mmCIF file with all atom_site columns, C-alpha atoms in Angstrom:
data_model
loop_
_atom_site.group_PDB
_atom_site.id
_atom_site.type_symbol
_atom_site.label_atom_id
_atom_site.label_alt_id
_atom_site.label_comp_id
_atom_site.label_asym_id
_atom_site.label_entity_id
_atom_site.label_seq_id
_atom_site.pdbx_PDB_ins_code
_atom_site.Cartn_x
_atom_site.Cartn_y
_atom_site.Cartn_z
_atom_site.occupancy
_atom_site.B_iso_or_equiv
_atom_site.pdbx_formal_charge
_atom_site.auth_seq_id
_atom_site.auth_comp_id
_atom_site.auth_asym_id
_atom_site.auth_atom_id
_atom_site.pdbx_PDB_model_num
ATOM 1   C CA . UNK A 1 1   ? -201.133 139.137 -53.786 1.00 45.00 ? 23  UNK A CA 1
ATOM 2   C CA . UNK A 1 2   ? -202.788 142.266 -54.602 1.00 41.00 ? 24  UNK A CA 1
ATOM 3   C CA . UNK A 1 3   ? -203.070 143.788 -58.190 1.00 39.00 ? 25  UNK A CA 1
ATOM 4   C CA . UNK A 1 4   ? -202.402 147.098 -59.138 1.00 37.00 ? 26  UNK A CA 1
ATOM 5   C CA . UNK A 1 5   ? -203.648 148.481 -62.101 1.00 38.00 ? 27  UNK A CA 1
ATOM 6   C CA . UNK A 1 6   ? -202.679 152.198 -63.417 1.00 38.00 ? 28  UNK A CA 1
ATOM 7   C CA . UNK A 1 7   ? -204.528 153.568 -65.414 1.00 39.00 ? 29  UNK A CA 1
ATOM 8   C CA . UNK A 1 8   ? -202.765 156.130 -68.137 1.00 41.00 ? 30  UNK A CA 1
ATOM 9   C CA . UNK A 1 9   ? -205.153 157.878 -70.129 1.00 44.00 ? 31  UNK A CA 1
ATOM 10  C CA . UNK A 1 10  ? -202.640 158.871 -73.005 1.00 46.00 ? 32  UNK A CA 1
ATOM 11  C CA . UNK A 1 11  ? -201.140 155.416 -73.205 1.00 47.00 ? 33  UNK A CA 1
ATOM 12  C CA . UNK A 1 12  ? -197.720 156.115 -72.659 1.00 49.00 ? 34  UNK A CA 1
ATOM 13  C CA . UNK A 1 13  ? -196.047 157.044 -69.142 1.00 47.00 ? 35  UNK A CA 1
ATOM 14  C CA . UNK A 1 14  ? -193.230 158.426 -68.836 1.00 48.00 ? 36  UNK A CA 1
ATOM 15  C CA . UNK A 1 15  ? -189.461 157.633 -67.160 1.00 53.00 ? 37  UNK A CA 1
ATOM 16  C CA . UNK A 1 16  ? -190.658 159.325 -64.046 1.00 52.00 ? 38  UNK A CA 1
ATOM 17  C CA . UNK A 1 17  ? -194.302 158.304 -63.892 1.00 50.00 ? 39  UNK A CA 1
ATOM 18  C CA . UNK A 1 18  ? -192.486 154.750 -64.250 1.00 50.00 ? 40  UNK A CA 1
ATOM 19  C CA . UNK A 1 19  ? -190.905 155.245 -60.871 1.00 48.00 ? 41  UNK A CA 1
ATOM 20  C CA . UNK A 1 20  ? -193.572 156.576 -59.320 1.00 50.00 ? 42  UNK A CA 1
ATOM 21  C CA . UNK A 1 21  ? -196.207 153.758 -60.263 1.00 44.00 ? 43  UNK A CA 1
ATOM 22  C CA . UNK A 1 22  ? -192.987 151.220 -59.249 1.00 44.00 ? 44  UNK A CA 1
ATOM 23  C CA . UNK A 1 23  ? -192.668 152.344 -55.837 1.00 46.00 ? 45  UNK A CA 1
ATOM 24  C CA . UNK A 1 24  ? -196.473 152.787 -55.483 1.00 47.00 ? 46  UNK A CA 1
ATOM 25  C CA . UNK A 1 25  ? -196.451 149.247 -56.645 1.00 43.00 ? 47  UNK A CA 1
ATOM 26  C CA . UNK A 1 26  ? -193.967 148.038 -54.139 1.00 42.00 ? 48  UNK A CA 1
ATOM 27  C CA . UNK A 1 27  ? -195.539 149.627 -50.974 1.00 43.00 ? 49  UNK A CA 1
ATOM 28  C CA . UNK A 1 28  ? -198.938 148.142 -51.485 1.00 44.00 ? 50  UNK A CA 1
ATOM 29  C CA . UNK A 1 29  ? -197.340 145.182 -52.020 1.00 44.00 ? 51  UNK A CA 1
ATOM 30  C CA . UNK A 1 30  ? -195.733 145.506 -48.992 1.00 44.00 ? 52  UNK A CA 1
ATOM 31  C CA . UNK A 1 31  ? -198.415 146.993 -46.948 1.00 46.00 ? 53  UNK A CA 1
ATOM 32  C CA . UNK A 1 32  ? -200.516 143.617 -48.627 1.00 51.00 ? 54  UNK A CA 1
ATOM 33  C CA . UNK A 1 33  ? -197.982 141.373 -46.845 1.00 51.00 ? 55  UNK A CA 1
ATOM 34  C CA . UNK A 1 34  ? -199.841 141.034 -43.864 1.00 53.00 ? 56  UNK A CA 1
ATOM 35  C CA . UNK A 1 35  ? -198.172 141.291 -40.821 1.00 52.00 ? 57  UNK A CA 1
ATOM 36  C CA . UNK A 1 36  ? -198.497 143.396 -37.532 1.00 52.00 ? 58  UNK A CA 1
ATOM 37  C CA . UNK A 1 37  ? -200.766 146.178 -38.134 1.00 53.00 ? 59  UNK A CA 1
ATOM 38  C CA . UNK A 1 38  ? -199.809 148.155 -35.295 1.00 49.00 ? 60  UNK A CA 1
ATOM 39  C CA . UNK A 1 39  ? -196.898 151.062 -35.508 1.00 46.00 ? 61  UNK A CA 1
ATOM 40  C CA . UNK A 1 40  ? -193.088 149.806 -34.718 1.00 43.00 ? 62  UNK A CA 1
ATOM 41  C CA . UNK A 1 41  ? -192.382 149.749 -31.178 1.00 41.00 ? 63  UNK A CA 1
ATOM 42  C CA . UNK A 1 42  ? -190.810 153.200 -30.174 1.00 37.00 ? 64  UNK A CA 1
ATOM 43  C CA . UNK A 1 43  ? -187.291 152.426 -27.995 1.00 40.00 ? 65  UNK A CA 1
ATOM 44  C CA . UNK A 1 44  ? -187.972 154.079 -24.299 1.00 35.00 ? 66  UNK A CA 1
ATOM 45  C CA . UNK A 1 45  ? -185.458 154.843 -21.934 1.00 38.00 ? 67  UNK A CA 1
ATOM 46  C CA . UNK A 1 46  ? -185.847 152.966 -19.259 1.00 35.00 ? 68  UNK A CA 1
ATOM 47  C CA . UNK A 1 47  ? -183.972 152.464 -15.507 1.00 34.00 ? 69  UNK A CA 1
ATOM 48  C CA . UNK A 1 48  ? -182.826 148.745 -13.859 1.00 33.00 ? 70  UNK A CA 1
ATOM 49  C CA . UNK A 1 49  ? -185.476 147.750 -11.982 1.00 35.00 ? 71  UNK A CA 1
ATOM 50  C CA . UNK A 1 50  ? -185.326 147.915 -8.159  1.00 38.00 ? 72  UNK A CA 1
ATOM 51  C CA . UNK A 1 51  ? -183.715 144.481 -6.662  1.00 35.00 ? 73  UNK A CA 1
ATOM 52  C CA . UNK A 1 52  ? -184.898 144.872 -3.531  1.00 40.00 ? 74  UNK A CA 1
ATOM 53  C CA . UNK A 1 53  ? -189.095 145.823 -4.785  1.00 43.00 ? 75  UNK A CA 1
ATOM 54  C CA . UNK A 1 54  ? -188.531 142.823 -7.537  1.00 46.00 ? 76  UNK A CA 1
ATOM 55  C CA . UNK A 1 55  ? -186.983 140.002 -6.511  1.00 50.00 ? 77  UNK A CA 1
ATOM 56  C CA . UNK A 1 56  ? -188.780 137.038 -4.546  1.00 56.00 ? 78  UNK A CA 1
ATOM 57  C CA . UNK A 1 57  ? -188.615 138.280 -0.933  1.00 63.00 ? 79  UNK A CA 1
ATOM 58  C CA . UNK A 1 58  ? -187.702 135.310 1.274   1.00 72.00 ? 80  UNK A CA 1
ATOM 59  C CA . UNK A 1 59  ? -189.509 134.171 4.065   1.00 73.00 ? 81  UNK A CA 1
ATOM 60  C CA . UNK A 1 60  ? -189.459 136.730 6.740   1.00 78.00 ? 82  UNK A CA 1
ATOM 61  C CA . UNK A 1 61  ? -187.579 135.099 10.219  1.00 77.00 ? 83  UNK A CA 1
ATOM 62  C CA . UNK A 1 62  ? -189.515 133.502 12.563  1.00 77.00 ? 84  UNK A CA 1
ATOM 63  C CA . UNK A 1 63  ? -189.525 135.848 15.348  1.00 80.00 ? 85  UNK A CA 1
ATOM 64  C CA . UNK A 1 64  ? -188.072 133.688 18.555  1.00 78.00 ? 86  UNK A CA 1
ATOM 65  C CA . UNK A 1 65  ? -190.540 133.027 21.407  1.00 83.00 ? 87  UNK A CA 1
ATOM 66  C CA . UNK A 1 66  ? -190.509 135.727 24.267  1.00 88.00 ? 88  UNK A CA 1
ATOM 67  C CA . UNK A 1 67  ? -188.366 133.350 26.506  1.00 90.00 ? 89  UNK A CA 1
ATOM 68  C CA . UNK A 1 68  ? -190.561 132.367 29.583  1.00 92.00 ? 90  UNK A CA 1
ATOM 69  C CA . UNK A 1 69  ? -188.949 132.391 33.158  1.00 95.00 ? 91  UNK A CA 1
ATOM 70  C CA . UNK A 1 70  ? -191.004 130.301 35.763  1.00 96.00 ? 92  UNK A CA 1
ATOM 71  C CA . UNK A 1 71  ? -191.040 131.256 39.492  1.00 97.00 ? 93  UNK A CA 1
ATOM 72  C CA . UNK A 1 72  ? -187.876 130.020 41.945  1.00 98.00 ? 94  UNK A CA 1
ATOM 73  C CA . UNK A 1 73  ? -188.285 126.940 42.944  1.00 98.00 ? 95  UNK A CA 1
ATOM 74  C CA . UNK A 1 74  ? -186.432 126.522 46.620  1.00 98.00 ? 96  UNK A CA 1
ATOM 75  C CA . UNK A 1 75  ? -184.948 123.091 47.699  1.00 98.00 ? 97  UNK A CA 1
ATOM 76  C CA . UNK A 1 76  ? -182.580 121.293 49.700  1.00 96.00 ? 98  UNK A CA 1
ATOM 77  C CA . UNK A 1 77  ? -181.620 119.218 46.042  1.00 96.00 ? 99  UNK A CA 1
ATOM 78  C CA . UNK A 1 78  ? -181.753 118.590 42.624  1.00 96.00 ? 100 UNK A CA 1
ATOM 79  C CA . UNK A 1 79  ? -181.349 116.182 40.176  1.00 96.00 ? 101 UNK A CA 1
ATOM 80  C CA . UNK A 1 80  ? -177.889 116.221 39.304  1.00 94.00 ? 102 UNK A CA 1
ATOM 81  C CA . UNK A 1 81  ? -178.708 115.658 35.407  1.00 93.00 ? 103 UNK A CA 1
ATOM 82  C CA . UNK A 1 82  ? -181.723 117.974 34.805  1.00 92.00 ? 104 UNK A CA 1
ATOM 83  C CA . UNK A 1 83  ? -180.961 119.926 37.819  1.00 94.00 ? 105 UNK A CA 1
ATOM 84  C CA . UNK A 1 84  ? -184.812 119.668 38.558  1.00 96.00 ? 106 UNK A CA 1
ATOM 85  C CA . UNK A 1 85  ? -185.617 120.828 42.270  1.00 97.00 ? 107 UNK A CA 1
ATOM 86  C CA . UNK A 1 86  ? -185.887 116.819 43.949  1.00 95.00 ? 108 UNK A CA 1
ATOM 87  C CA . UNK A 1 87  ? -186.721 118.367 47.241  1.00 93.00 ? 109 UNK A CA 1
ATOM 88  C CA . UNK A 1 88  ? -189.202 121.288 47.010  1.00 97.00 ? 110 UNK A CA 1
ATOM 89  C CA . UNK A 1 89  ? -189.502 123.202 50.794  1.00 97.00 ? 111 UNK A CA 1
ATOM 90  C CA . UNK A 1 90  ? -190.792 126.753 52.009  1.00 96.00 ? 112 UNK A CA 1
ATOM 91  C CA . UNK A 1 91  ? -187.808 127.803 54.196  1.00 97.00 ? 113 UNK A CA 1
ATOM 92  C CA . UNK A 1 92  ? -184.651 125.963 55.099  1.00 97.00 ? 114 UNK A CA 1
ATOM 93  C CA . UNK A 1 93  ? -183.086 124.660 58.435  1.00 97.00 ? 115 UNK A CA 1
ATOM 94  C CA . UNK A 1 94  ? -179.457 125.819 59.707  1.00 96.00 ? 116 UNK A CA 1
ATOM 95  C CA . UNK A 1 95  ? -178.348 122.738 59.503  1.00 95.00 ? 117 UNK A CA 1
ATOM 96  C CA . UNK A 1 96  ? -179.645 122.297 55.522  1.00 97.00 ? 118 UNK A CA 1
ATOM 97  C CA . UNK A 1 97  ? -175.996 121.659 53.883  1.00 96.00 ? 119 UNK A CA 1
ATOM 98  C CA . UNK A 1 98  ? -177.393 123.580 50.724  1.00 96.00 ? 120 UNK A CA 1
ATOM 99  C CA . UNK A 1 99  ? -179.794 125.977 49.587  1.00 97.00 ? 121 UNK A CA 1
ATOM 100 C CA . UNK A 1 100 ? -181.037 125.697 46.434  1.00 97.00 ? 122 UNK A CA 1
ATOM 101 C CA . UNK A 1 101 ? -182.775 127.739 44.238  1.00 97.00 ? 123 UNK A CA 1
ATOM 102 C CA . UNK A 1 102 ? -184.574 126.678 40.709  1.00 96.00 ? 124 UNK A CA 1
ATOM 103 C CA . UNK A 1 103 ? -185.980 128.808 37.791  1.00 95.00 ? 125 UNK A CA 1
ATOM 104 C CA . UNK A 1 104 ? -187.886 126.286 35.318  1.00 95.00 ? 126 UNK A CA 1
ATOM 105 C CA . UNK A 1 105 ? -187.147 128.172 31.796  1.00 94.00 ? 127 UNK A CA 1
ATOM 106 C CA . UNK A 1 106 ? -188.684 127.796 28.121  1.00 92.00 ? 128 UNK A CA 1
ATOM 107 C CA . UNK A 1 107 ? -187.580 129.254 24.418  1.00 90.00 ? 129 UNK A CA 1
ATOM 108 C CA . UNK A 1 108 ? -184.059 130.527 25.904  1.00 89.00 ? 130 UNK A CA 1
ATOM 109 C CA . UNK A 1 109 ? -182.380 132.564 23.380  1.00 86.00 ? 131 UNK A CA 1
ATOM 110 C CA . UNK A 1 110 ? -178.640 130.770 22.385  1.00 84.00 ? 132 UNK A CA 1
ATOM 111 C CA . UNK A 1 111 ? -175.788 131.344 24.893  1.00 85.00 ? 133 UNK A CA 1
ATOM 112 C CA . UNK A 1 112 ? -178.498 132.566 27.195  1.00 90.00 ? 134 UNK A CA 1
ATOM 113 C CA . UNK A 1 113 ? -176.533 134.048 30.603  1.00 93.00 ? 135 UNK A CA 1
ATOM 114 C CA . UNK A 1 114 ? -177.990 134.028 33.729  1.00 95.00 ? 136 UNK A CA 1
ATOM 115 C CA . UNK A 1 115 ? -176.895 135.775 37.116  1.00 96.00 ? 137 UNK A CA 1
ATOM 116 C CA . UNK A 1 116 ? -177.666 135.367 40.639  1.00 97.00 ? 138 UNK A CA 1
ATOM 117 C CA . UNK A 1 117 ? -177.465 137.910 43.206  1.00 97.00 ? 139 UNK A CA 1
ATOM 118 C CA . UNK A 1 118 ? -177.349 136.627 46.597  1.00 97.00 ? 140 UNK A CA 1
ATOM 119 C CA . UNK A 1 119 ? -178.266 139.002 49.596  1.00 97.00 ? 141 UNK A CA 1
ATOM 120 C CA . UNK A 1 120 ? -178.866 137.793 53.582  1.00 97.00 ? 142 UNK A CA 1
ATOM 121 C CA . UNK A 1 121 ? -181.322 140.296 56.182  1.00 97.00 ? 143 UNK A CA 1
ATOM 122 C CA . UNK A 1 122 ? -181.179 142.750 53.053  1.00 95.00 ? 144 UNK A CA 1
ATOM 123 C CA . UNK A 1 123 ? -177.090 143.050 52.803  1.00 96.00 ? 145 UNK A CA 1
ATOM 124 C CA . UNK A 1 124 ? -175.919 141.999 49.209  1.00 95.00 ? 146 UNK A CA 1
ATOM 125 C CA . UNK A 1 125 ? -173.312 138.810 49.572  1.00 94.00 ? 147 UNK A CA 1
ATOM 126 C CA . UNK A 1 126 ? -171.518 140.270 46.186  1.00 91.00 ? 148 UNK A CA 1
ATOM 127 C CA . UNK A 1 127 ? -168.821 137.469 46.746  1.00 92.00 ? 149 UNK A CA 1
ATOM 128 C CA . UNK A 1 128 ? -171.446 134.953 45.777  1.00 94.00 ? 150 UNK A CA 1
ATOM 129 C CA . UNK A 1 129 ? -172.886 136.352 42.415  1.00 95.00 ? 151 UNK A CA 1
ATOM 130 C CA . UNK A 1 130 ? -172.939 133.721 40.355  1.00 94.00 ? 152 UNK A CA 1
ATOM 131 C CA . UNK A 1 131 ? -173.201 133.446 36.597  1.00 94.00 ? 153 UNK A CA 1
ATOM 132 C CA . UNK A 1 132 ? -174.192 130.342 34.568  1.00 90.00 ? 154 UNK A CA 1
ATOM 133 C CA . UNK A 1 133 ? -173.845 130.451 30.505  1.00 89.00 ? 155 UNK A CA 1
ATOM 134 C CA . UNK A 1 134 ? -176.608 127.627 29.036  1.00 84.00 ? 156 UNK A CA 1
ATOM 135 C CA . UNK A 1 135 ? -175.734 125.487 25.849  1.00 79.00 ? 157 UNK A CA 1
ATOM 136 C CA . UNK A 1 136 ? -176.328 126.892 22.781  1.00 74.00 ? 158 UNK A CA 1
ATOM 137 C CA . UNK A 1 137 ? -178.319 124.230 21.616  1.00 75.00 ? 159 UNK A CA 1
ATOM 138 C CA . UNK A 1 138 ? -180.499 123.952 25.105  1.00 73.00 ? 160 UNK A CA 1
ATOM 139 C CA . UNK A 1 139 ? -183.431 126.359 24.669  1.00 78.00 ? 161 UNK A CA 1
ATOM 140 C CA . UNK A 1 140 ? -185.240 124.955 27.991  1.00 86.00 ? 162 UNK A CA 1
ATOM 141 C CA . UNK A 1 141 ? -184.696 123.113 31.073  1.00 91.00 ? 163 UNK A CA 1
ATOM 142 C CA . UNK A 1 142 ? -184.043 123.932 34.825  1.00 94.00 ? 164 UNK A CA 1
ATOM 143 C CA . UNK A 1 143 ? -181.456 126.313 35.578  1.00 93.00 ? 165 UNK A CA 1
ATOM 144 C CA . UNK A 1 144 ? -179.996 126.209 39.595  1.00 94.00 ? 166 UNK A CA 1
ATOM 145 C CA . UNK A 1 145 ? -178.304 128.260 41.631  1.00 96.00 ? 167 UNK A CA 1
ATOM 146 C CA . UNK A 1 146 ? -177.076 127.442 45.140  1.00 96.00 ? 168 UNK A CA 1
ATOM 147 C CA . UNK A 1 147 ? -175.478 128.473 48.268  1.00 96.00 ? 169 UNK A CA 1
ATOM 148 C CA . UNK A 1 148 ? -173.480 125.472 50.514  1.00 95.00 ? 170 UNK A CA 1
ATOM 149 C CA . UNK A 1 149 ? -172.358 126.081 53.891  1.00 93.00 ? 171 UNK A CA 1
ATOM 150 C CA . UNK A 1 150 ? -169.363 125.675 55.769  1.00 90.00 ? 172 UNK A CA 1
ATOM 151 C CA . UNK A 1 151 ? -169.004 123.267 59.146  1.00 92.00 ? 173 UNK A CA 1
ATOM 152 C CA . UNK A 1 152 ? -170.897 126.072 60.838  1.00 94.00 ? 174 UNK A CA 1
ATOM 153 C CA . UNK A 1 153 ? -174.846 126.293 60.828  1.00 95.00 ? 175 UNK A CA 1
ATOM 154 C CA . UNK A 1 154 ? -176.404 128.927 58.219  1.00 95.00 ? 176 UNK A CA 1
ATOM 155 C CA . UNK A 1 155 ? -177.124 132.252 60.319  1.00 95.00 ? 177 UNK A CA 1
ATOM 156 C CA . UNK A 1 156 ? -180.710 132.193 60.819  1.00 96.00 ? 178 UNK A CA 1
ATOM 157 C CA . UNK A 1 157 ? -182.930 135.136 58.892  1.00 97.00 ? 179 UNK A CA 1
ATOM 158 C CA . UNK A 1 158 ? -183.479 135.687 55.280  1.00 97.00 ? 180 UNK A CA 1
ATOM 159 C CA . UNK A 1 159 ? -181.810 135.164 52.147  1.00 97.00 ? 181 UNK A CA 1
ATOM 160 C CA . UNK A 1 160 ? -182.877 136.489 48.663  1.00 97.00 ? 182 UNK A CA 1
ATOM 161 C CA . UNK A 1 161 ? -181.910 135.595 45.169  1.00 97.00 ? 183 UNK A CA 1
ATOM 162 C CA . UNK A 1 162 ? -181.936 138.208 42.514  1.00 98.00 ? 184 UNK A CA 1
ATOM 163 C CA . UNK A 1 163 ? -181.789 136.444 38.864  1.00 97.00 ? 185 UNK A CA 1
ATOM 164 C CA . UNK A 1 164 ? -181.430 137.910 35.670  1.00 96.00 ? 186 UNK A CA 1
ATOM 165 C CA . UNK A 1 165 ? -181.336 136.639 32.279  1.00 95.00 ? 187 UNK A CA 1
ATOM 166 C CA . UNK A 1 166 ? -178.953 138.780 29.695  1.00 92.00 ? 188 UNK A CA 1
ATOM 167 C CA . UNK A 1 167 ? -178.274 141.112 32.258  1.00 93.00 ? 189 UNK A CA 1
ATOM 168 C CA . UNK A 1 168 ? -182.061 142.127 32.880  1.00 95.00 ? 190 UNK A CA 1
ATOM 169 C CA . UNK A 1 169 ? -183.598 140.757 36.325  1.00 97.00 ? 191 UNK A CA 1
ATOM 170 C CA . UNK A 1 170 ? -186.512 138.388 35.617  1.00 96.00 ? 192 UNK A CA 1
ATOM 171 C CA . UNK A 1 171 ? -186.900 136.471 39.131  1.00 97.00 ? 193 UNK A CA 1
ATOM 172 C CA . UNK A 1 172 ? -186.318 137.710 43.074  1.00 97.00 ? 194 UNK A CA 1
ATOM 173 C CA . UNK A 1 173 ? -187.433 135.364 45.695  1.00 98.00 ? 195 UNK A CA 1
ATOM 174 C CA . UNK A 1 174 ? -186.758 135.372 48.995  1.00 98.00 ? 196 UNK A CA 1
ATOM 175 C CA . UNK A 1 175 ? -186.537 132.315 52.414  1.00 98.00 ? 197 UNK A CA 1
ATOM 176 C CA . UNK A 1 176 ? -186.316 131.944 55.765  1.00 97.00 ? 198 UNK A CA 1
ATOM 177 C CA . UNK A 1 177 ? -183.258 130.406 57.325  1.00 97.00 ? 199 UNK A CA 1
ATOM 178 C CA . UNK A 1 178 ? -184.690 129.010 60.621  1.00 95.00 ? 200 UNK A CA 1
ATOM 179 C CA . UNK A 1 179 ? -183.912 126.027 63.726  1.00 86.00 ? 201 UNK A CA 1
ATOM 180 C CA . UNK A 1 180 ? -184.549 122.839 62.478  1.00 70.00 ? 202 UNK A CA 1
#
C-alpha cells in the first residue's frame, strides 16, 4: 500500500484542507490498487453481424455429372432384364419381328425422361413416339426403344430414331430395312 505523507508547514490544516488531502489520499490509493492500466472500454454502437458472411458455410453441392448418352445400339433383341442389345446388327431383314434400338447411358439425372421419334424414308411415324420415364434411383443402364411388326413384312427402306433426354435430342440414328 502506498503512503502518503502531507506535509503542512503551519502545523494545523484546516476542515477543508482535511477533505482535500482525504480524497487525494483515497485516489492514490486507488490508482495504487493495481489493476488494468488502460482507459474503460468506451460502449460502440454496433450492427448484428451478417448471417449469411458469418456463419459456417456448408459444403457447396456436388455438381451432378454431365449425364453421358452412348451411340444407338441396333438389334434384333435384348436382354429382357438389363435390356442390353443381345443381338447387335447393321440393318434389319423384313422378316426381323422387331427392331430394336439401344442407347447405353451413365450419371442420368432422377426421373430422367426419354423420347423416341420414329420416322420411315424421311416421313415422321408420330403414332409411334414413345416415351420411357427411368427409376429414380437408376442413374445408368441401357435404355431401349423398339418397333414390332404386324403379320406383314417391314416395308423395305429406312427407318430413323430421334431420342431425346428431358426433352432435348441427344441421339439420331438411322437403318436399312432390306430382303433377308
Amino acid at each position: 500500500m502506498n503512503h502518503v505523507v502531507v506535509d503542512c508547514p503551519t502545523g494545523r490544516v484546516s476542515r477543508r484542507g482535511r477533505w482535500i488531502v482525504l480524497a487525494f489520499v483515497v485516489v492514490a490509493a486507488l490508482a495504487g490498487c493495481g489493476g488494468n492500466d488502460s482507459p474503460p472500454a468506451t460502449p460502440t454502437a454496433t450492427s448484428s453481424p451478417d448471417l449469411t458472411a458469418t456463419a459456417v458455410a456448408a459444403a457447396p453441392p456436388t455438381p451432378r455429372p454431365t449425364p453421358q448418352i452412348g451411340q444407338i445400339v441396333w438389334a434384333t433383341a435384348v436382354d429382357p432384364r438389363t435390356k442390353a442389345p443381345v443381338d447387335v446388327v447393321d440393318g434389319f431383314a423384313v422378316d426381323d419381328e422387331t427392331l430394336y434400338a439401344t442407347l447405353k447411358v451413365r450419371n442420368l439425372p432422377p426421373n430422367a425422361t426419354f423420347t423416341a421419334e420414329w420416322s420411315y424414308n424421311e416421313t415422321s411415324l408420330d403414332s409411334l413416339t414413345t416415351t420411357v420415364a427411368t427409376p429414380s434411383e437408376a442413374d445408368s443402364g441401357w435404355v431401349e426403344f423398339h418397333l414390332t411388326r404386324s403379320a406383314e413384312p417391314w416395308p423395305k427402306g429406312t427407318y430413323a430414331v430421334s431420342v431425346s433426354l428431358d426433352g432435348k435430342v441427344v441421339q439420331t440414328a438411322e437403318v436399312t430395312v432390306e430382303t433377308g
